[in-house]
CSV table of C-alpha atoms and ligand atoms in Angstrom, one decimal:
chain,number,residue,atom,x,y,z
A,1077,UNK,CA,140.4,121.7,60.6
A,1078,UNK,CA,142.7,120.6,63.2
A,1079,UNK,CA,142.3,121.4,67.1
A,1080,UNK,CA,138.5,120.6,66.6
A,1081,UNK,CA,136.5,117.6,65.8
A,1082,UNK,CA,134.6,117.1,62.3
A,1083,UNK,CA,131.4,118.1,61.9
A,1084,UNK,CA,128.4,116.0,60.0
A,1085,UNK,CA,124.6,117.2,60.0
A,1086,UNK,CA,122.9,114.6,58.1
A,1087,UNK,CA,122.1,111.5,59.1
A,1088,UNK,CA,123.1,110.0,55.5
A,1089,UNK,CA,126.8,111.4,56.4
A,1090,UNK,CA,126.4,110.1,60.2
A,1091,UNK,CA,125.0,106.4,58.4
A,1092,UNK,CA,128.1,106.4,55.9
A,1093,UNK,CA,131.0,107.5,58.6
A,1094,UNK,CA,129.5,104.8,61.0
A,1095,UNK,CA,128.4,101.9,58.2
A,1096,UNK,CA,132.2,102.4,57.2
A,1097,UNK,CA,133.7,102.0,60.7
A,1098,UNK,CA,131.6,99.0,61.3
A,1099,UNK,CA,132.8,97.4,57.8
A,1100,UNK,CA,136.2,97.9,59.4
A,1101,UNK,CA,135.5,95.7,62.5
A,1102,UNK,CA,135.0,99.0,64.8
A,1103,UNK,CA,132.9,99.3,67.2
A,1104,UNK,CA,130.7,102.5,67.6
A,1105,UNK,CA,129.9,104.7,70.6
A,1106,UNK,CA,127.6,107.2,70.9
A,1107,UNK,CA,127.3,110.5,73.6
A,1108,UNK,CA,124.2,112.7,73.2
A,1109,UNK,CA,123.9,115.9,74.4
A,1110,UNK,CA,122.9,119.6,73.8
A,1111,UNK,CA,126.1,121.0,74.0
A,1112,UNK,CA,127.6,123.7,76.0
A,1113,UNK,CA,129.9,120.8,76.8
A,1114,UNK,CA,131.7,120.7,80.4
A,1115,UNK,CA,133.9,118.1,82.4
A,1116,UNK,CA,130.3,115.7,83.1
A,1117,UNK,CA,130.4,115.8,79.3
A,1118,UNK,CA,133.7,115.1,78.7
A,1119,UNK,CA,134.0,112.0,81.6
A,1120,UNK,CA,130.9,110.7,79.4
A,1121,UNK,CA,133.0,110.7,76.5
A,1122,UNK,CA,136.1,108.8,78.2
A,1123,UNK,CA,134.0,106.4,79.7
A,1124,UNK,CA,132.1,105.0,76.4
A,1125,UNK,CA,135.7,105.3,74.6
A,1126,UNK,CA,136.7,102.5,77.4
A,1127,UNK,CA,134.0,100.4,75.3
A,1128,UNK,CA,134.1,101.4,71.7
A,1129,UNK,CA,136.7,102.0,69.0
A,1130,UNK,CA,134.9,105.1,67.9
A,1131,UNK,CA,133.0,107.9,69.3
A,1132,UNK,CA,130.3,110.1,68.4
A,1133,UNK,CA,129.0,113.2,70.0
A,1134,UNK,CA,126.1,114.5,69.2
A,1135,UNK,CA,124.8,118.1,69.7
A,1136,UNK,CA,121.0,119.1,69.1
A,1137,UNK,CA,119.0,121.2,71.4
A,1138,UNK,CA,115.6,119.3,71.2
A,1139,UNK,CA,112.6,121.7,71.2
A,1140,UNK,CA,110.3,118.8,72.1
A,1141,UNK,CA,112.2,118.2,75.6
A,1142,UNK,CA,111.5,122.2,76.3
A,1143,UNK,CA,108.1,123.5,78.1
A,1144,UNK,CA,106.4,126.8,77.9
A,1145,UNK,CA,108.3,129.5,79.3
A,1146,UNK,CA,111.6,127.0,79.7
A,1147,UNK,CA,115.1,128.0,78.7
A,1148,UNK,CA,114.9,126.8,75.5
A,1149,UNK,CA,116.0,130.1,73.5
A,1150,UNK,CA,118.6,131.0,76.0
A,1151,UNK,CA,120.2,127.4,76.4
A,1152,UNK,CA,123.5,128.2,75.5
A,1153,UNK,CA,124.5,126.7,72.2
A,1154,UNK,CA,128.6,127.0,71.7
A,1155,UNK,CA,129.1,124.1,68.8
A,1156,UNK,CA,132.9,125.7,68.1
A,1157,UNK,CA,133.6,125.6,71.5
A,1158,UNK,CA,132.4,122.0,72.2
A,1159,UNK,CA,134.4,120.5,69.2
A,1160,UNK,CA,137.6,122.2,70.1
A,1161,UNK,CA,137.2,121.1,73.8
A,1162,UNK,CA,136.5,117.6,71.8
A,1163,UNK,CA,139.2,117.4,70.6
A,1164,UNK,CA,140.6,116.7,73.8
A,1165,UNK,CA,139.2,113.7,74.4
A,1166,UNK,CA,138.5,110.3,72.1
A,1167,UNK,CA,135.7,111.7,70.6
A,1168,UNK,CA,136.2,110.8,66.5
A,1169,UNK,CA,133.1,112.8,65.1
A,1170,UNK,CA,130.3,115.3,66.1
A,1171,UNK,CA,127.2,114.8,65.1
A,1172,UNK,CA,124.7,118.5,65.0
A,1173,UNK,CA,121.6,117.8,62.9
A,1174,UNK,CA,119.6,121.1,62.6
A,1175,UNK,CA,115.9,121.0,63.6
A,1176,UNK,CA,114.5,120.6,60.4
A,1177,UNK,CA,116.9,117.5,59.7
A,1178,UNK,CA,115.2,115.3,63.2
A,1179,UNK,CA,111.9,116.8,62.9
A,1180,UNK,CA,110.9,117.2,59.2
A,1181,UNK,CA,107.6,118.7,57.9
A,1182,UNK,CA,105.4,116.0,58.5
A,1183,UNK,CA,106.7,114.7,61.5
A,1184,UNK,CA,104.1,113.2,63.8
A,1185,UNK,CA,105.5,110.4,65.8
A,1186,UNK,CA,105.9,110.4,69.7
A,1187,UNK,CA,107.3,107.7,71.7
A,1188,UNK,CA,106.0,107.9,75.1
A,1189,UNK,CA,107.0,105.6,78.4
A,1190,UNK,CA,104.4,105.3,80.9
A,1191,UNK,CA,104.7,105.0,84.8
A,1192,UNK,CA,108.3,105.8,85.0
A,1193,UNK,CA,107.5,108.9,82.7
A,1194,UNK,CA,105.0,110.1,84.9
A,1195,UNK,CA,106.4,111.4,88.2
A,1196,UNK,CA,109.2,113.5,89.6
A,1197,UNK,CA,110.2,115.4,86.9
A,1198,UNK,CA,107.7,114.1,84.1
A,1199,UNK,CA,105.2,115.4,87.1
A,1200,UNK,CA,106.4,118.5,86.9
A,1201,UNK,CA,107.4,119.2,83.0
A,1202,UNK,CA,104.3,117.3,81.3
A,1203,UNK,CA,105.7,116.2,78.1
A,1204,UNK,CA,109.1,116.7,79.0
A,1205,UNK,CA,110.4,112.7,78.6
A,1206,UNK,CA,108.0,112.3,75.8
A,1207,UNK,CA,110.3,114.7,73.7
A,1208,UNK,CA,113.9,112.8,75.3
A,1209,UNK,CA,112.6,109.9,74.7
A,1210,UNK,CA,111.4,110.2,71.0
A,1211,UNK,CA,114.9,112.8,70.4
A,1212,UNK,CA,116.9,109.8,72.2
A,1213,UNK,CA,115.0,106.9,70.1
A,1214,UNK,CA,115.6,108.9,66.8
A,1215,UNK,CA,119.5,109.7,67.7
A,1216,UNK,CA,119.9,105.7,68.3
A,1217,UNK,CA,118.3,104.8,65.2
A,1218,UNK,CA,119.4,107.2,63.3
A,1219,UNK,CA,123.5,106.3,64.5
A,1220,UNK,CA,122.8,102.7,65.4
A,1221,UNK,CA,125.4,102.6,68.2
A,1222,UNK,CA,126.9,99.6,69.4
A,1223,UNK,CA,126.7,101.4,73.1
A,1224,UNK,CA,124.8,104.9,74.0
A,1225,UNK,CA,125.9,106.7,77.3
A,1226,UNK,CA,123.6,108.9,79.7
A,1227,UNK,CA,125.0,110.7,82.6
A,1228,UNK,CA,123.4,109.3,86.2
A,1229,UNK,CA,122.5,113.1,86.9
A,1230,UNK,CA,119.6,112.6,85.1
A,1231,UNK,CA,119.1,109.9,86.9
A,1232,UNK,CA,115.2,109.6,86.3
A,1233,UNK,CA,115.9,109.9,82.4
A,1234,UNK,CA,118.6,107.4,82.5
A,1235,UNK,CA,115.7,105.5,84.0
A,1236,UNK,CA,113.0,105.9,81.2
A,1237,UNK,CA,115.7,105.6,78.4
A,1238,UNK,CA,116.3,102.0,80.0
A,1239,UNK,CA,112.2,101.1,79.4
A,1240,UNK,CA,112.3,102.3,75.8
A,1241,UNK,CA,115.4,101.0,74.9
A,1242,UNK,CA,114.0,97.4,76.4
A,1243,UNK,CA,110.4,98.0,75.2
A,1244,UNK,CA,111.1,98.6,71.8
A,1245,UNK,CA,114.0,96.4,71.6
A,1246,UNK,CA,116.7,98.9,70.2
A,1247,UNK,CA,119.9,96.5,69.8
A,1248,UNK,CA,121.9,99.3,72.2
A,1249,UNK,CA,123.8,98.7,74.8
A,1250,UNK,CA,122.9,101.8,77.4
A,1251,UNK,CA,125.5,102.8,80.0
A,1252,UNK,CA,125.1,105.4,83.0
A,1253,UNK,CA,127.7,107.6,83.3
A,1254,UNK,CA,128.9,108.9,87.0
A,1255,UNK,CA,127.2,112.0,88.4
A,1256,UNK,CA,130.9,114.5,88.2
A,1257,UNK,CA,130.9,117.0,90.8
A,1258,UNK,CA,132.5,120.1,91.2
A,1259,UNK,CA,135.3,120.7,93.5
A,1260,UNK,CA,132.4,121.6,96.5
A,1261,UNK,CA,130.0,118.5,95.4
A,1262,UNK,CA,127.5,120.8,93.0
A,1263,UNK,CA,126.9,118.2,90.3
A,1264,UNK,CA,128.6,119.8,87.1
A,1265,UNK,CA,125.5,121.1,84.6
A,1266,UNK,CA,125.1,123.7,81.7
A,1267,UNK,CA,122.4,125.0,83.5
A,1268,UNK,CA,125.1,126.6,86.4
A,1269,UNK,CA,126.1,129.2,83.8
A,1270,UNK,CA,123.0,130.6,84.7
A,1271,UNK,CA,124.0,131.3,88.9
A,1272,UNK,CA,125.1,134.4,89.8
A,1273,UNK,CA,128.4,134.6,92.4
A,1274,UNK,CA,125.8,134.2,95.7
A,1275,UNK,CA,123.6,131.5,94.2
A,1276,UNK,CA,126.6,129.5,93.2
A,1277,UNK,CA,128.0,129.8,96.9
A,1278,UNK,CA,124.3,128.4,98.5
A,1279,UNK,CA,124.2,125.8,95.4
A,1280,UNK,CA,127.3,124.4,96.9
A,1281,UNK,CA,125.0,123.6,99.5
A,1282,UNK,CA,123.0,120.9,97.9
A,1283,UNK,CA,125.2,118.2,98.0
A,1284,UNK,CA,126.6,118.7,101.6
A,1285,UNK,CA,122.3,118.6,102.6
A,1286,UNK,CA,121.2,115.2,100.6
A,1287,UNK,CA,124.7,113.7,102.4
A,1288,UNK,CA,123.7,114.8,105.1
A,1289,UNK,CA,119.8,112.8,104.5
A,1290,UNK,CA,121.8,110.0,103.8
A,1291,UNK,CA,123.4,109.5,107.4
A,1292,UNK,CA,120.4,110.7,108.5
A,1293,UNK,CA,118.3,107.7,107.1
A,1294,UNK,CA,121.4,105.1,107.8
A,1295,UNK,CA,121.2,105.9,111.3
A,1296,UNK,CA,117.7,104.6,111.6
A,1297,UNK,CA,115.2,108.6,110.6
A,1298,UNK,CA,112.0,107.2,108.8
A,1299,UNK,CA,112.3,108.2,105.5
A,1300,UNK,CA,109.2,110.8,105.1
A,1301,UNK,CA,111.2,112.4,108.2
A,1302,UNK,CA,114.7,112.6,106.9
A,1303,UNK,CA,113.1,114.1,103.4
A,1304,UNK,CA,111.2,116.8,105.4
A,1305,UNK,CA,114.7,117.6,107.3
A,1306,UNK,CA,116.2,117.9,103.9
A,1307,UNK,CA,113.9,120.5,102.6
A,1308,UNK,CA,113.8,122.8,105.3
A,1309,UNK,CA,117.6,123.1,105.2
A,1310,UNK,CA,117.8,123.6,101.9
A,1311,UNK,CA,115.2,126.7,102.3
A,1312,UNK,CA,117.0,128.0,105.1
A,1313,UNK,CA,120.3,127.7,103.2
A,1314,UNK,CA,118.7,129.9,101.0
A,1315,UNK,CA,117.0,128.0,98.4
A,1316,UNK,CA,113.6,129.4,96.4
A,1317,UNK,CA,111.7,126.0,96.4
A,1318,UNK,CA,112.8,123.0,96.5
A,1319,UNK,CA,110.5,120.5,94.0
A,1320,UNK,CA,111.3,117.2,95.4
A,1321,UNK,CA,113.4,115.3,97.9
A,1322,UNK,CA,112.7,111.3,97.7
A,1323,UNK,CA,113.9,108.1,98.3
A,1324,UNK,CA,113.5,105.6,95.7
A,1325,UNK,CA,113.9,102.6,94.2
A,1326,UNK,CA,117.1,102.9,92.1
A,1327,UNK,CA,115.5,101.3,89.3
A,1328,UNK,CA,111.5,101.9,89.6
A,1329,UNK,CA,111.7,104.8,91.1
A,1330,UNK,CA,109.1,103.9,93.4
A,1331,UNK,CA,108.9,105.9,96.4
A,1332,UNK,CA,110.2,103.8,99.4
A,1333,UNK,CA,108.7,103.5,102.8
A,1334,UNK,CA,111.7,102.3,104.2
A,1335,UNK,CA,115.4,101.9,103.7
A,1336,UNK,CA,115.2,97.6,102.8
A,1337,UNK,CA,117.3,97.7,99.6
A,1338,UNK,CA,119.7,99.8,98.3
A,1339,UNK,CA,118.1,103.0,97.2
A,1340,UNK,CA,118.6,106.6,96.0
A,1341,UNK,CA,118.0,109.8,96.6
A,1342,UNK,CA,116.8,112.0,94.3
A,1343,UNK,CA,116.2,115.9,94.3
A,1344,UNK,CA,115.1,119.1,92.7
A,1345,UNK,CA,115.9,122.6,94.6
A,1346,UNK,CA,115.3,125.8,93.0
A,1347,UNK,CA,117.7,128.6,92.9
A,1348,UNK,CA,117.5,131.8,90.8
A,1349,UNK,CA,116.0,130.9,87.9
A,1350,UNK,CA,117.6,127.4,88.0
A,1351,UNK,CA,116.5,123.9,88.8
A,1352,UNK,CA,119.3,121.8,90.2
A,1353,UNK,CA,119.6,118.0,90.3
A,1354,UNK,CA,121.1,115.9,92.2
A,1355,UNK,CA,121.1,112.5,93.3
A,1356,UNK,CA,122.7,110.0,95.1
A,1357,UNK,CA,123.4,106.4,96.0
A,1358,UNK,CA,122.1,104.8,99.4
A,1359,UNK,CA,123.8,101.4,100.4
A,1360,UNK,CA,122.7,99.4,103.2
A,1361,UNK,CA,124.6,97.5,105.3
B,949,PAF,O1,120.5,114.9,78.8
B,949,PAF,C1,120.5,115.6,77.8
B,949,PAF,O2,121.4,116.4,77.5
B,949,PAF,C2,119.3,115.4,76.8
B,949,PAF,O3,118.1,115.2,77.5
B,949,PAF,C3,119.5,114.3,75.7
B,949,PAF,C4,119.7,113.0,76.3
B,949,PAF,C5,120.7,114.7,74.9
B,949,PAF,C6,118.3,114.3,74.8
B,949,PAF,O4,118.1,115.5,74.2
């Protein structure tokens, strides 16, 4: 079919297409995500093709990753769309198991990181990195990729998919992908389908707030200070709740008590019914 990129749902067909490109000398690249595909998708794909000889994209919605009373029905699944906005980039084949073809009857494994796993986000959705990190295992194993990518958005699964991948010794090469933005900073995600006009205007916001925690915290605010700052504006902008605002160790994640090494910011506001993410880089002088 042309203006769209092939299709496989096995991972016999995945194994053969890849097994062959390998045989040629090629190396292999490989972008998972759960579709509705946008520009942060798309850069993901350009960056790994910068790498690789050949792409793959997969697309599975993984129940396991979803809690109770999470969007999992309503995520927006738009495979047709996806591959023909594919077909715009590097992107050589998709790969869209169904659920039955990752999680056959019988299937009772869970891979499970500790510590990293457990706060921030894994605080909030229990269970929620045990199913990314057994979907992301399986995906790698079942593709064996010279290099995976994971967009820095998720910057705290980016994290825990760097543990695994060392723990268990999976011969992949993991790369972060930049967090894209949208023309007023919101960091580009399926999940801002969801925002009506308004709440798109005050999720604008976001961005312009952790910036503005970041000169904060340069110019010498303790960090519990700066974080408390943060919040408030971002309820006064017009935000529900706001989950988390912390500075951390880019790579533990540990919660800093002050700014003695380059660091991030990490955050989770509540709009609608949407959780945004967002993060950011702190350098020190
Ligand atoms: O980031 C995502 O889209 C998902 O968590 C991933 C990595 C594709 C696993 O389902």
């Amino acid at each position: 079919m042309s203006g769209t990129v092939p299709v496989v749902r096995s991972v016999d067909a995945l194994r053969e297409q890849v097994f062959a490109w390998k045989a040629e000398g090629l190396r292999v690249g490989l972008v998972p995500t759960m579709g509705a595909l946008h520009h942060g998708h798309l850069s993901l794909v350009d960056a790994i093709a910068t790498k690789v000889d050949r792409v793959v994209v997969s697309i599975f919605v993984n129940p396991t990753q979803f809690g109770e009373g999470e969007d999992f029905d309503t995520y927006p699944r738009t495979e047709e769309e996806d591959r023909k906005k594919l077909a715009t980039t590097p992107a050589s084949l998709v790969y869209a198991p169904n659920a039955s073809e990752m999680y056959p009857t019988g299937f009772a494994t869970k891979v499970s990181v500790g510590g990293i796993s457990d706060r921030f986000e894994g605080a909030l959705r229990p269970g929620h990195f045990d199913g990314v990190a057994t979907v992301v295992s399986k995906l790698l194993l079942q593709c064996l990729p010279d290099v995976a990518i994971f967009g820095e958005k998720d910057f705290q699964q980016l994290a825990v998919i760097r543990r695994f991948v060392a723990d268990l010794n999976i011969p992949v090469e993991i790369m972060g992908g930049t967090l894209i933005r949208e023309e007023d900073g919101l960091a580009a995600s399926s999940r801002n389908a969801y925002l009506n006009a308004e709440e798109r205007q005050v999720a604008g916001l976001f961005n312009v707030i952790l910036k503005g925690l970041i000169a904060a915290v340069s110019s010498g605010t303790a960090l519990r200070q700066a974080e408390e700052d943060a919040s408030n504006r971002l309820l006064a902008a017009g935000f529900k709740a706001v989950d988390y605002v912390s500075v951390v160790d880019p790579d533990s994640l540990d919660v800093l008590e002050r700014l003695d090494r380059p660091a991030r910011v990490i955050a989770v506001a509540r709009i609608g019914s949407v959780r945004l993410l967002d993060n950011m880089a702190i350098d020190i002088d």
